[in-house]
């Protein structure tokens, strides 16, 4: 079995961004049975980790300022060997950078890109993890 946090090209995380965190938590805990664990974010906000049993399977958070006005949506993360290198490759291949790279303490480096058709996806290189 692959480790999605260390395998280049693997989907490794899903994150709901919403304007109504409490309504989303109630829905997913009630319908799917996920449990939640709250974490403080560096900006002072709260991040909710979604769990299936003891396994963290995703997260949800209030809509970031830069995305205000967008509908609630799931963002998916793909593990890459080097976010910055992959951003250069994105623009060279006709894609665009939607969110420039940023470091998330104790998690890794993230960015969001769009492919040439406009579909968005997030890239992540986890801290202390080498990609296979």
PDB file of C-alpha atoms in Angstrom:
ATOM      1  CA  UNK A   1       0.000   0.000   0.000  1.00  0.00           C
ATOM      2  CA  UNK A   2       1.286   3.467  -0.850  1.00  0.00           C
ATOM      3  CA  UNK A   3       1.659   6.262   1.643  1.00  0.00           C
ATOM      4  CA  UNK A   4      -0.257   9.147   0.026  1.00  0.00           C
ATOM      5  CA  UNK A   5       1.722  11.655   2.095  1.00  0.00           C
ATOM      6  CA  UNK A   6       5.000  10.461   0.555  1.00  0.00           C
ATOM      7  CA  UNK A   7       3.988   9.347  -2.927  1.00  0.00           C
ATOM      8  CA  UNK A   8       4.371  11.911  -5.681  1.00  0.00           C
ATOM      9  CA  UNK A   9       1.107  12.133  -7.614  1.00  0.00           C
ATOM     10  CA  UNK A  10      -1.118  10.599  -4.927  1.00  0.00           C
ATOM     11  CA  UNK A  11      -4.285  12.294  -3.733  1.00  0.00           C
ATOM     12  CA  UNK A  12      -3.541  12.874  -0.051  1.00  0.00           C
ATOM     13  CA  UNK A  13      -6.060  15.251   1.506  1.00  0.00           C
ATOM     14  CA  UNK A  14      -9.523  16.728   0.938  1.00  0.00           C
ATOM     15  CA  UNK A  15     -10.667  19.958   2.497  1.00  0.00           C
ATOM     16  CA  UNK A  16     -14.086  21.573   2.578  1.00  0.00           C
ATOM     17  CA  UNK A  17     -14.087  25.358   2.440  1.00  0.00           C
ATOM     18  CA  UNK A  18     -17.437  26.780   3.491  1.00  0.00           C
ATOM     19  CA  UNK A  19     -19.231  29.853   4.798  1.00  0.00           C
ATOM     20  CA  UNK A  20     -21.100  27.722   7.358  1.00  0.00           C
ATOM     21  CA  UNK A  21     -18.673  25.469   9.222  1.00  0.00           C
ATOM     22  CA  UNK A  22     -21.188  24.415  11.880  1.00  0.00           C
ATOM     23  CA  UNK A  23     -23.824  23.356   9.341  1.00  0.00           C
ATOM     24  CA  UNK A  24     -21.191  21.392   7.389  1.00  0.00           C
ATOM     25  CA  UNK A  25     -19.932  19.671  10.567  1.00  0.00           C
ATOM     26  CA  UNK A  26     -23.476  18.678  11.519  1.00  0.00           C
ATOM     27  CA  UNK A  27     -24.112  17.269   8.040  1.00  0.00           C
ATOM     28  CA  UNK A  28     -20.944  15.187   7.732  1.00  0.00           C
ATOM     29  CA  UNK A  29     -20.954  13.887  11.295  1.00  0.00           C
ATOM     30  CA  UNK A  30     -24.625  12.952  10.975  1.00  0.00           C
ATOM     31  CA  UNK A  31     -24.661  11.508   7.457  1.00  0.00           C
ATOM     32  CA  UNK A  32     -21.207   9.942   7.151  1.00  0.00           C
ATOM     33  CA  UNK A  33     -20.399   9.453  10.816  1.00  0.00           C
ATOM     34  CA  UNK A  34     -17.109  11.316  10.799  1.00  0.00           C
ATOM     35  CA  UNK A  35     -15.903  12.700  14.112  1.00  0.00           C
ATOM     36  CA  UNK A  36     -14.127  16.033  14.386  1.00  0.00           C
ATOM     37  CA  UNK A  37     -11.093  17.467  16.094  1.00  0.00           C
ATOM     38  CA  UNK A  38     -10.485  21.213  16.289  1.00  0.00           C
ATOM     39  CA  UNK A  39      -7.052  22.735  15.698  1.00  0.00           C
ATOM     40  CA  UNK A  40      -5.869  26.339  15.921  1.00  0.00           C
ATOM     41  CA  UNK A  41      -4.558  27.845  12.692  1.00  0.00           C
ATOM     42  CA  UNK A  42      -1.624  30.243  12.507  1.00  0.00           C
ATOM     43  CA  UNK A  43      -3.941  33.086  11.466  1.00  0.00           C
ATOM     44  CA  UNK A  44      -6.059  32.617  14.600  1.00  0.00           C
ATOM     45  CA  UNK A  45      -8.821  30.675  12.866  1.00  0.00           C
ATOM     46  CA  UNK A  46      -9.964  27.140  13.590  1.00  0.00           C
ATOM     47  CA  UNK A  47      -9.386  24.112  11.392  1.00  0.00           C
ATOM     48  CA  UNK A  48     -11.597  21.075  11.830  1.00  0.00           C
ATOM     49  CA  UNK A  49     -10.013  17.686  11.110  1.00  0.00           C
ATOM     50  CA  UNK A  50     -12.494  15.062   9.928  1.00  0.00           C
ATOM     51  CA  UNK A  51     -11.883  11.522  11.176  1.00  0.00           C
ATOM     52  CA  UNK A  52     -13.079   8.049  10.274  1.00  0.00           C
ATOM     53  CA  UNK A  53     -12.446   6.249  13.526  1.00  0.00           C
ATOM     54  CA  UNK A  54      -8.968   7.344  14.601  1.00  0.00           C
ATOM     55  CA  UNK A  55      -7.820   8.125  11.043  1.00  0.00           C
ATOM     56  CA  UNK A  56      -7.748  11.725   9.815  1.00  0.00           C
ATOM     57  CA  UNK A  57      -9.395  11.743   6.376  1.00  0.00           C
ATOM     58  CA  UNK A  58      -9.856  15.426   5.590  1.00  0.00           C
ATOM     59  CA  UNK A  59     -10.664  18.795   6.995  1.00  0.00           C
ATOM     60  CA  UNK A  60     -12.997  21.727   6.856  1.00  0.00           C
ATOM     61  CA  UNK A  61     -12.511  25.388   7.388  1.00  0.00           C
ATOM     62  CA  UNK A  62     -14.155  28.757   6.970  1.00  0.00           C
ATOM     63  CA  UNK A  63     -13.861  30.133   3.456  1.00  0.00           C
ATOM     64  CA  UNK A  64     -10.487  31.904   3.150  1.00  0.00           C
ATOM     65  CA  UNK A  65     -10.623  35.655   2.519  1.00  0.00           C
ATOM     66  CA  UNK A  66      -9.125  35.255  -0.952  1.00  0.00           C
ATOM     67  CA  UNK A  67     -12.012  32.933  -1.896  1.00  0.00           C
ATOM     68  CA  UNK A  68     -14.889  34.957  -0.394  1.00  0.00           C
ATOM     69  CA  UNK A  69     -17.868  34.925  -2.713  1.00  0.00           C
ATOM     70  CA  UNK A  70     -17.104  31.454  -4.033  1.00  0.00           C
ATOM     71  CA  UNK A  71     -19.593  28.703  -3.239  1.00  0.00           C
ATOM     72  CA  UNK A  72     -18.691  26.089  -0.643  1.00  0.00           C
ATOM     73  CA  UNK A  73     -16.408  23.549  -2.274  1.00  0.00           C
ATOM     74  CA  UNK A  74     -14.093  20.629  -1.653  1.00  0.00           C
ATOM     75  CA  UNK A  75     -10.424  21.238  -2.443  1.00  0.00           C
ATOM     76  CA  UNK A  76      -8.295  18.185  -3.124  1.00  0.00           C
ATOM     77  CA  UNK A  77      -4.560  17.986  -2.512  1.00  0.00           C
ATOM     78  CA  UNK A  78      -2.062  15.976  -4.520  1.00  0.00           C
ATOM     79  CA  UNK A  79       1.343  15.207  -3.028  1.00  0.00           C
ATOM     80  CA  UNK A  80       4.229  16.474  -5.149  1.00  0.00           C
ATOM     81  CA  UNK A  81       7.985  16.267  -4.774  1.00  0.00           C
ATOM     82  CA  UNK A  82       8.484  20.055  -4.867  1.00  0.00           C
ATOM     83  CA  UNK A  83       5.646  22.608  -4.952  1.00  0.00           C
ATOM     84  CA  UNK A  84       7.758  25.420  -6.393  1.00  0.00           C
ATOM     85  CA  UNK A  85       9.143  23.266  -9.204  1.00  0.00           C
ATOM     86  CA  UNK A  86       5.623  22.053 -10.052  1.00  0.00           C
ATOM     87  CA  UNK A  87       4.339  25.648 -10.201  1.00  0.00           C
ATOM     88  CA  UNK A  88       6.943  26.468 -12.840  1.00  0.00           C
ATOM     89  CA  UNK A  89       5.844  23.389 -14.765  1.00  0.00           C
ATOM     90  CA  UNK A  90       2.182  24.429 -14.397  1.00  0.00           C
ATOM     91  CA  UNK A  91       2.643  27.769 -16.115  1.00  0.00           C
ATOM     92  CA  UNK A  92       4.894  26.267 -18.792  1.00  0.00           C
ATOM     93  CA  UNK A  93       2.138  23.730 -19.559  1.00  0.00           C
ATOM     94  CA  UNK A  94      -0.548  26.413 -19.957  1.00  0.00           C
ATOM     95  CA  UNK A  95      -1.990  26.285 -16.462  1.00  0.00           C
ATOM     96  CA  UNK A  96      -2.167  29.096 -13.944  1.00  0.00           C
ATOM     97  CA  UNK A  97      -1.315  29.660 -10.305  1.00  0.00           C
ATOM     98  CA  UNK A  98      -4.451  30.403  -8.299  1.00  0.00           C
ATOM     99  CA  UNK A  99      -2.792  30.653  -4.889  1.00  0.00           C
ATOM    100  CA  UNK A 100       0.943  31.223  -4.613  1.00  0.00           C
ATOM    101  CA  UNK A 101       2.962  28.841  -2.481  1.00  0.00           C
ATOM    102  CA  UNK A 102       2.822  29.201   1.262  1.00  0.00           C
ATOM    103  CA  UNK A 103       4.231  27.278   4.163  1.00  0.00           C
ATOM    104  CA  UNK A 104       1.789  25.796   6.654  1.00  0.00           C
ATOM    105  CA  UNK A 105       3.569  25.209   9.969  1.00  0.00           C
ATOM    106  CA  UNK A 106       3.969  21.529  10.852  1.00  0.00           C
ATOM    107  CA  UNK A 107       2.245  20.490   7.607  1.00  0.00           C
ATOM    108  CA  UNK A 108       4.211  21.529   4.544  1.00  0.00           C
ATOM    109  CA  UNK A 109       4.197  23.797   1.517  1.00  0.00           C
ATOM    110  CA  UNK A 110       0.979  24.271  -0.453  1.00  0.00           C
ATOM    111  CA  UNK A 111      -0.271  26.054  -3.556  1.00  0.00           C
ATOM    112  CA  UNK A 112      -3.350  25.954  -5.779  1.00  0.00           C
ATOM    113  CA  UNK A 113      -3.241  25.745  -9.545  1.00  0.00           C
ATOM    114  CA  UNK A 114      -5.643  25.472 -12.457  1.00  0.00           C
ATOM    115  CA  UNK A 115      -5.069  23.277 -15.454  1.00  0.00           C
ATOM    116  CA  UNK A 116      -5.540  24.732 -18.978  1.00  0.00           C
ATOM    117  CA  UNK A 117      -9.273  23.846 -18.823  1.00  0.00           C
ATOM    118  CA  UNK A 118      -9.727  25.864 -15.612  1.00  0.00           C
ATOM    119  CA  UNK A 119     -10.052  22.933 -13.184  1.00  0.00           C
ATOM    120  CA  UNK A 120      -8.465  23.730  -9.825  1.00  0.00           C
ATOM    121  CA  UNK A 121      -6.315  21.420  -7.730  1.00  0.00           C
ATOM    122  CA  UNK A 122      -4.038  21.964  -4.731  1.00  0.00           C
ATOM    123  CA  UNK A 123      -0.428  20.799  -4.546  1.00  0.00           C
ATOM    124  CA  UNK A 124       1.374  19.923  -1.334  1.00  0.00           C
ATOM    125  CA  UNK A 125       4.831  18.842  -0.257  1.00  0.00           C
ATOM    126  CA  UNK A 126       4.620  17.599   3.307  1.00  0.00           C
ATOM    127  CA  UNK A 127       7.258  18.713   5.832  1.00  0.00           C
ATOM    128  CA  UNK A 128       9.834  16.076   6.578  1.00  0.00           C
ATOM    129  CA  UNK A 129       8.451  13.694   3.964  1.00  0.00           C
ATOM    130  CA  UNK A 130      10.439  12.605   0.936  1.00  0.00           C
ATOM    131  CA  UNK A 131       8.439  11.580  -2.102  1.00  0.00           C
ATOM    132  CA  UNK A 132       8.883   8.176  -3.653  1.00  0.00           C
TER     133      UNK A 132
END
